[in-house]
Tab-separated table of C-alpha atoms and ligand atoms in Angstrom:
chain	number	residue	atom	x	y	z
A	20	MET	CA	131.402	229.587	128.938
A	21	ALA	CA	130.601	229.310	125.267
A	22	ALA	CA	134.313	228.923	124.243
A	23	PRO	CA	134.712	225.356	125.528
A	24	LEU	CA	131.213	224.117	124.024
A	25	PHE	CA	132.458	225.667	120.712
A	26	SER	CA	135.697	224.001	120.992
A	27	ARG	CA	134.180	220.531	121.923
A	28	ALA	CA	131.780	220.885	118.829
A	29	HIS	CA	134.608	221.268	116.533
A	30	HIS	CA	136.549	218.477	118.182
A	31	GLN	CA	133.637	216.232	117.276
A	32	GLN	CA	133.689	217.469	113.747
A	33	ALA	CA	137.319	216.539	113.658
A	34	LEU	CA	136.603	213.148	115.054
A	35	HIS	CA	133.943	212.555	112.409
A	36	HIS	CA	136.185	213.629	109.575
A	37	THR	CA	138.866	210.939	110.440
A	38	LYS	CA	136.172	208.248	110.079
A	39	GLY	CA	137.522	205.466	112.463
A	40	ARG	CA	141.209	205.814	111.574
A	41	ASN	CA	143.510	205.912	114.556
A	42	LEU	CA	143.381	209.099	116.200
A	43	ILE	CA	146.773	210.926	116.445
A	44	PRO	CA	146.493	214.053	118.722
A	45	ASP	CA	146.166	216.963	116.610
A	46	PRO	CA	147.533	220.277	117.518
A	47	GLY	CA	145.034	221.928	115.351
A	48	ALA	CA	142.061	220.192	117.235
A	49	ASP	CA	140.750	223.437	118.612
A	50	THR	CA	140.682	225.044	115.101
A	51	PRO	CA	137.602	224.175	113.295
A	52	ALA	CA	137.878	222.113	109.964
A	53	PRO	CA	137.744	224.470	107.215
A	54	GLU	CA	134.649	224.640	104.965
A	55	SER	CA	134.790	222.902	101.710
A	56	THR	CA	135.148	225.792	99.124
A	57	VAL	CA	136.873	227.147	96.032
A	58	ARG	CA	138.420	230.455	95.697
A	59	PHE	CA	139.580	232.364	92.614
A	60	SER	CA	142.347	234.966	92.707
A	61	THR	CA	142.532	238.344	90.467
A	62	SER	CA	144.298	238.227	87.297
A	63	LYS	CA	148.000	238.854	87.388
A	64	LYS	CA	149.996	239.052	84.262
A	65	GLY	CA	147.545	236.842	82.303
A	66	LYS	CA	147.288	234.246	84.834
A	67	ARG	CA	144.971	233.566	87.743
A	68	SER	CA	145.081	231.069	90.412
A	69	PHE	CA	142.316	229.002	92.309
A	70	THR	CA	142.475	226.784	95.307
A	71	ALA	CA	139.824	224.118	96.448
A	72	THR	CA	139.187	222.860	99.793
A	73	GLY	CA	137.213	219.589	100.109
A	74	ASP	CA	137.075	216.133	101.650
A	75	ASP	CA	140.257	214.234	102.257
A	76	SER	CA	139.334	211.327	100.278
A	77	PHE	CA	138.325	213.281	97.281
A	78	ILE	CA	141.419	215.514	97.295
A	79	ALA	CA	143.542	212.460	97.585
A	80	ALA	CA	141.870	210.886	94.566
A	81	LEU	CA	142.455	214.201	92.620
A	82	GLU	CA	146.202	214.213	93.597
A	83	TYR	CA	146.431	210.682	92.609
A	84	ALA	CA	144.878	211.381	89.201
A	85	LEU	CA	147.247	214.339	88.562
A	86	ARG	CA	150.385	212.668	89.542
A	87	ARG	CA	149.904	209.505	87.641
A	88	ASN	CA	152.313	208.966	84.765
A	89	LEU	CA	154.310	212.001	85.552
A	90	ASP	CA	157.597	212.393	83.412
A	91	PRO	CA	160.537	212.620	85.941
A	92	GLY	CA	162.267	214.686	83.431
A	93	ARG	CA	159.911	217.602	83.693
A	94	PRO	CA	158.620	219.631	86.699
A	95	ALA	CA	155.693	217.944	88.324
A	96	GLY	CA	153.590	221.233	88.554
A	97	PRO	CA	152.968	222.082	84.786
A	98	GLN	CA	152.233	218.308	84.237
A	99	MET	CA	149.628	218.434	86.939
A	100	TYR	CA	148.105	221.493	85.410
A	101	GLU	CA	147.725	219.804	82.053
A	102	ALA	CA	146.381	216.775	83.648
A	103	LEU	CA	143.845	218.887	85.639
A	104	THR	CA	142.798	220.762	82.368
A	105	ASP	CA	142.472	217.514	80.441
A	106	ILE	CA	140.001	216.281	83.217
A	107	LEU	CA	138.133	219.520	83.264
A	108	ARG	CA	138.003	219.700	79.415
A	109	GLY	CA	137.480	215.970	78.906
A	110	GLU	CA	140.350	215.770	76.286
A	111	GLY	CA	141.255	212.106	76.032
A	112	GLY	CA	138.685	211.278	78.825
A	113	VAL	CA	139.252	210.739	82.497
A	114	ALA	CA	141.055	207.592	83.662
A	115	ASP	CA	139.380	205.580	86.287
A	116	ALA	CA	140.867	206.457	89.840
A	117	VAL	CA	142.191	203.143	91.184
A	118	PRO	CA	139.647	200.797	89.374
A	119	ARG	CA	138.964	197.218	90.328
A	120	PRO	CA	140.803	195.022	87.691
A	121	LEU	CA	138.808	193.494	84.988
A	122	VAL	CA	139.203	189.912	83.917
A	123	VAL	CA	138.515	188.853	80.179
A	124	VAL	CA	136.813	185.502	79.936
A	125	LEU	CA	135.336	184.014	76.637
A	126	LEU	CA	132.069	182.484	77.076
A	127	GLU	CA	133.365	179.007	76.215
A	128	GLU	CA	136.247	179.418	78.464
A	129	HIS	CA	134.038	180.599	81.321
A	130	THR	CA	131.637	177.494	80.981
A	131	LYS	CA	134.668	175.285	80.763
A	132	ILE	CA	136.207	176.825	84.036
A	133	LEU	CA	132.856	176.318	85.790
A	134	ARG	CA	132.935	172.667	84.683
A	135	GLY	CA	136.314	172.406	86.576
A	136	GLU	CA	138.339	171.928	83.455
A	137	GLY	CA	139.949	175.147	82.907
A	138	ASN	CA	142.682	175.000	85.598
A	139	ASP	CA	145.369	175.477	83.075
A	140	THR	CA	143.752	178.305	81.202
A	141	ILE	CA	145.443	181.633	81.814
A	142	LEU	CA	143.350	184.673	81.933
A	143	GLY	CA	144.432	188.201	81.678
A	144	LEU	CA	143.514	191.123	83.810
A	145	SER	CA	143.319	194.868	82.900
A	146	ASP	CA	145.915	195.773	85.509
A	147	GLY	CA	148.441	193.696	83.557
A	148	THR	CA	148.469	190.581	85.571
A	149	THR	CA	147.300	187.074	84.757
A	150	MET	CA	145.448	184.319	86.881
A	151	THR	CA	144.730	180.601	86.238
A	152	GLY	CA	141.100	179.295	85.736
A	153	ALA	CA	141.362	177.838	89.345
A	154	GLU	CA	142.243	181.164	90.712
A	155	TYR	CA	139.227	182.783	88.649
A	156	LEU	CA	136.917	180.027	89.983
A	157	ALA	CA	138.071	180.851	93.686
A	158	ARG	CA	137.707	184.780	92.996
A	159	PHE	CA	134.548	184.663	90.774
A	160	HIS	CA	132.190	185.586	93.521
A	161	GLY	CA	134.507	187.790	95.294
A	162	GLU	CA	134.038	191.503	95.527
A	163	ASP	CA	137.531	192.524	94.515
A	164	LEU	CA	137.155	191.374	90.865
A	165	GLU	CA	134.991	192.497	88.073
A	166	VAL	CA	134.425	189.755	85.587
A	167	ALA	CA	133.474	190.759	81.868
A	168	ILE	CA	132.193	187.632	79.947
A	169	PHE	CA	132.962	188.498	76.495
A	170	HIS	CA	130.986	187.423	73.382
A	171	PRO	CA	131.432	188.666	69.809
A	172	GLN	CA	127.791	190.160	69.992
A	173	ALA	CA	127.901	191.160	73.648
A	174	GLY	CA	130.006	194.121	72.994
A	175	ALA	CA	126.757	195.753	71.693
A	176	VAL	CA	127.561	199.485	71.272
A	177	ASN	CA	125.994	201.744	73.727
A	178	LEU	CA	125.449	204.991	71.739
A	179	TYR	CA	126.109	207.975	73.856
A	180	ASP	CA	126.968	210.339	70.903
A	181	THR	CA	126.080	213.489	72.685
A	182	LYS	CA	128.452	212.852	75.762
A	183	ARG	CA	131.942	213.687	75.536
A	184	PHE	CA	132.820	211.286	78.565
A	185	ALA	CA	132.777	207.565	78.132
A	186	ASN	CA	130.261	206.154	80.753
A	187	THR	CA	131.423	203.074	82.988
A	188	LYS	CA	130.327	200.325	80.554
A	189	GLN	CA	132.235	201.938	77.742
A	190	ARG	CA	135.240	202.379	79.875
A	191	ASP	CA	135.115	198.680	81.157
A	192	LEU	CA	134.462	197.481	77.617
A	193	ALA	CA	137.494	199.496	76.057
A	194	ARG	CA	139.889	197.930	78.917
A	195	ALA	CA	138.299	194.532	78.113
A	196	THR	CA	138.970	194.895	74.378
A	197	LEU	CA	142.761	195.637	74.972
A	198	THR	CA	144.327	195.072	78.374
A	199	THR	CA	147.200	197.052	77.631
A	200	CYS	CA	148.115	200.498	75.766
A	201	PRO	CA	148.064	199.523	72.128
A	202	VAL	CA	151.454	201.210	71.283
A	203	PRO	CA	153.998	198.356	70.578
A	204	GLY	CA	156.342	197.735	73.529
A	205	CYS	CA	154.220	199.999	75.960
A	206	ARG	CA	153.680	198.034	79.197
A	207	HIS	CA	151.038	200.220	80.627
A	208	ALA	CA	147.911	198.228	81.773
A	209	ALA	CA	144.785	199.238	80.665
A	210	ASP	CA	143.785	200.208	84.413
A	211	ASN	CA	146.293	202.886	84.244
A	212	CYS	CA	145.081	204.116	80.726
A	213	GLU	CA	142.949	206.963	79.657
A	214	VAL	CA	140.019	206.536	77.490
A	215	HIS	CA	141.127	208.183	74.032
A	216	HIS	CA	138.791	209.209	71.241
A	217	VAL	CA	140.210	207.572	68.130
A	218	THR	CA	138.724	210.534	66.167
A	219	ALA	CA	139.191	213.503	68.515
A	220	TRP	CA	136.019	214.876	69.994
A	221	SER	CA	137.030	218.299	68.681
A	222	ARG	CA	137.114	216.618	65.053
A	223	GLY	CA	133.567	215.114	65.516
A	224	GLY	CA	134.554	211.887	66.736
A	225	GLN	CA	131.742	210.256	68.735
A	226	THR	CA	131.841	208.676	72.142
A	227	ASN	CA	130.946	205.218	70.846
A	228	MET	CA	132.860	201.986	71.199
A	229	ASN	CA	134.085	202.025	67.621
A	230	ASN	CA	135.831	205.222	68.453
A	231	LEU	CA	137.199	204.467	71.910
A	232	ALA	CA	140.475	203.064	72.982
A	233	VAL	CA	142.347	202.727	76.256
A	234	VAL	CA	145.792	204.400	75.726
A	235	CYS	CA	148.425	205.382	78.212
A	236	ARG	CA	148.758	209.050	79.154
A	237	TYR	CA	152.206	209.321	77.259
A	238	HIS	CA	150.976	207.886	74.015
A	239	ASN	CA	147.763	209.715	74.396
A	240	ARG	CA	149.923	212.989	74.384
A	241	THR	CA	152.205	211.857	71.577
A	242	ASN	CA	149.309	210.440	69.325
A	243	ASP	CA	148.945	212.150	65.961
A	244	ASP	CA	145.354	213.246	66.453
A	245	ASP	CA	145.481	214.933	63.050
A	246	PRO	CA	145.270	212.144	60.661
A	247	THR	CA	147.382	214.154	58.061
A	248	ARG	CA	150.320	214.596	60.586
A	249	HIS	CA	152.599	211.763	60.341
A	250	HIS	CA	154.901	212.386	63.217
A	251	ARG	CA	154.564	210.000	66.038
A	252	GLY	CA	151.810	207.550	64.735
A	253	ARG	CA	148.331	207.233	65.723
A	254	ILE	CA	145.681	204.920	67.167
A	255	GLU	CA	143.302	203.657	64.708
A	256	ILE	CA	140.474	200.993	64.923
A	257	ARG	CA	141.255	198.008	62.407
A	258	ALA	CA	138.969	194.958	62.479
A	259	GLY	CA	137.192	196.150	65.661
A	260	THR	CA	140.492	196.576	67.683
A	261	PRO	CA	142.405	199.630	68.534
A	262	VAL	CA	145.803	199.270	66.694
A	263	TRP	CA	148.864	201.515	66.599
A	264	VAL	CA	149.727	202.681	63.052
A	265	SER	CA	153.075	203.980	62.394
A	266	PRO	CA	153.678	207.304	60.577
A	267	ARG	CA	154.336	205.405	57.539
A	268	GLY	CA	150.901	203.767	57.764
A	269	ARG	CA	151.902	200.460	58.953
A	270	PRO	CA	149.706	198.910	61.698
A	271	ALA	CA	151.758	197.241	64.593
A	272	ALA	CA	150.309	195.200	67.362
A	273	ASN	CA	151.575	195.370	70.828
A	274	THR	CA	152.619	192.009	71.914
A	275	THR	CA	152.865	192.625	75.467
A	276	HIS	CA	150.161	191.046	77.675
A	277	GLN	CA	147.955	189.866	74.677
A	278	TYR	CA	144.658	188.973	76.704
A	279	GLY	CA	142.294	191.522	75.388
A	280	ALA	CA	138.845	190.125	74.188
A	281	MET	CA	139.373	191.145	70.667
A	282	HIS	CA	142.678	189.342	70.653
A	283	LEU	CA	141.374	186.217	72.138
A	284	LEU	CA	138.393	186.047	69.904
A	285	PHE	CA	139.899	186.848	66.504
A	286	GLY	CA	143.697	186.786	67.126
A	287	LYS	CA	144.224	183.361	65.395
A	288	GLN	CA	142.580	184.480	62.309
A	289	ARG	CA	144.736	187.412	62.080
A	290	GLU	CA	148.104	185.763	62.497
B	316	ZN	ZN1	151.576	203.586	75.885
């Protein structure tokens, strides 16, 4: 008589696991959900394997992170392995998983919009889109938008020198500073970028705002991390803004979606 009870208990576990989604008859309903676990194999020809079992949503987020920006010209497996090792080692930081877009608003613009005079103002979002002042006003109190009111002194640097990973505030400020990858012509929005150490962590670079930039996965890979190497160009900080500098040492701006805070604040003086 123990068997049916056993089965029901596990069926309840399966119900709980689906968290309110429509239940589709599951042929495996009588088998218990596997325990969350990690397993490591023995070494074979200098390689080892591991498998991890965990909650659906977490593994989905991991898969999303590993599959982002795959080069279709190369097999996916090795690229996902690279992405996984990057996450585990913290090289170049970890991208946000499906972040809320951040809208960059100057303080004076913000007050103008709140006065109802900013309907023609175009604001840039970190997902590569724009919105009008009127749309901003309508969504200002919404839960689907993160608002960063940017003031030249408000980007006060939080010091987390000893930590390799950028914290949430640093990532937010990095994607508010530039709303796209800094490499000219690159259309990758900040939300789909990684947080890059301008001076690599391995070379003593610190996790401070003056050393962080959002850079897309591809350009993070091709960046000349070694400043003496002049191959594909590298990201440097010029006048408080991450800028791509060509192998010949010429800085060039990405003119795609110029809504980053530093461009809005200081762009006119530079041009
Ligand atoms: Zn890029």
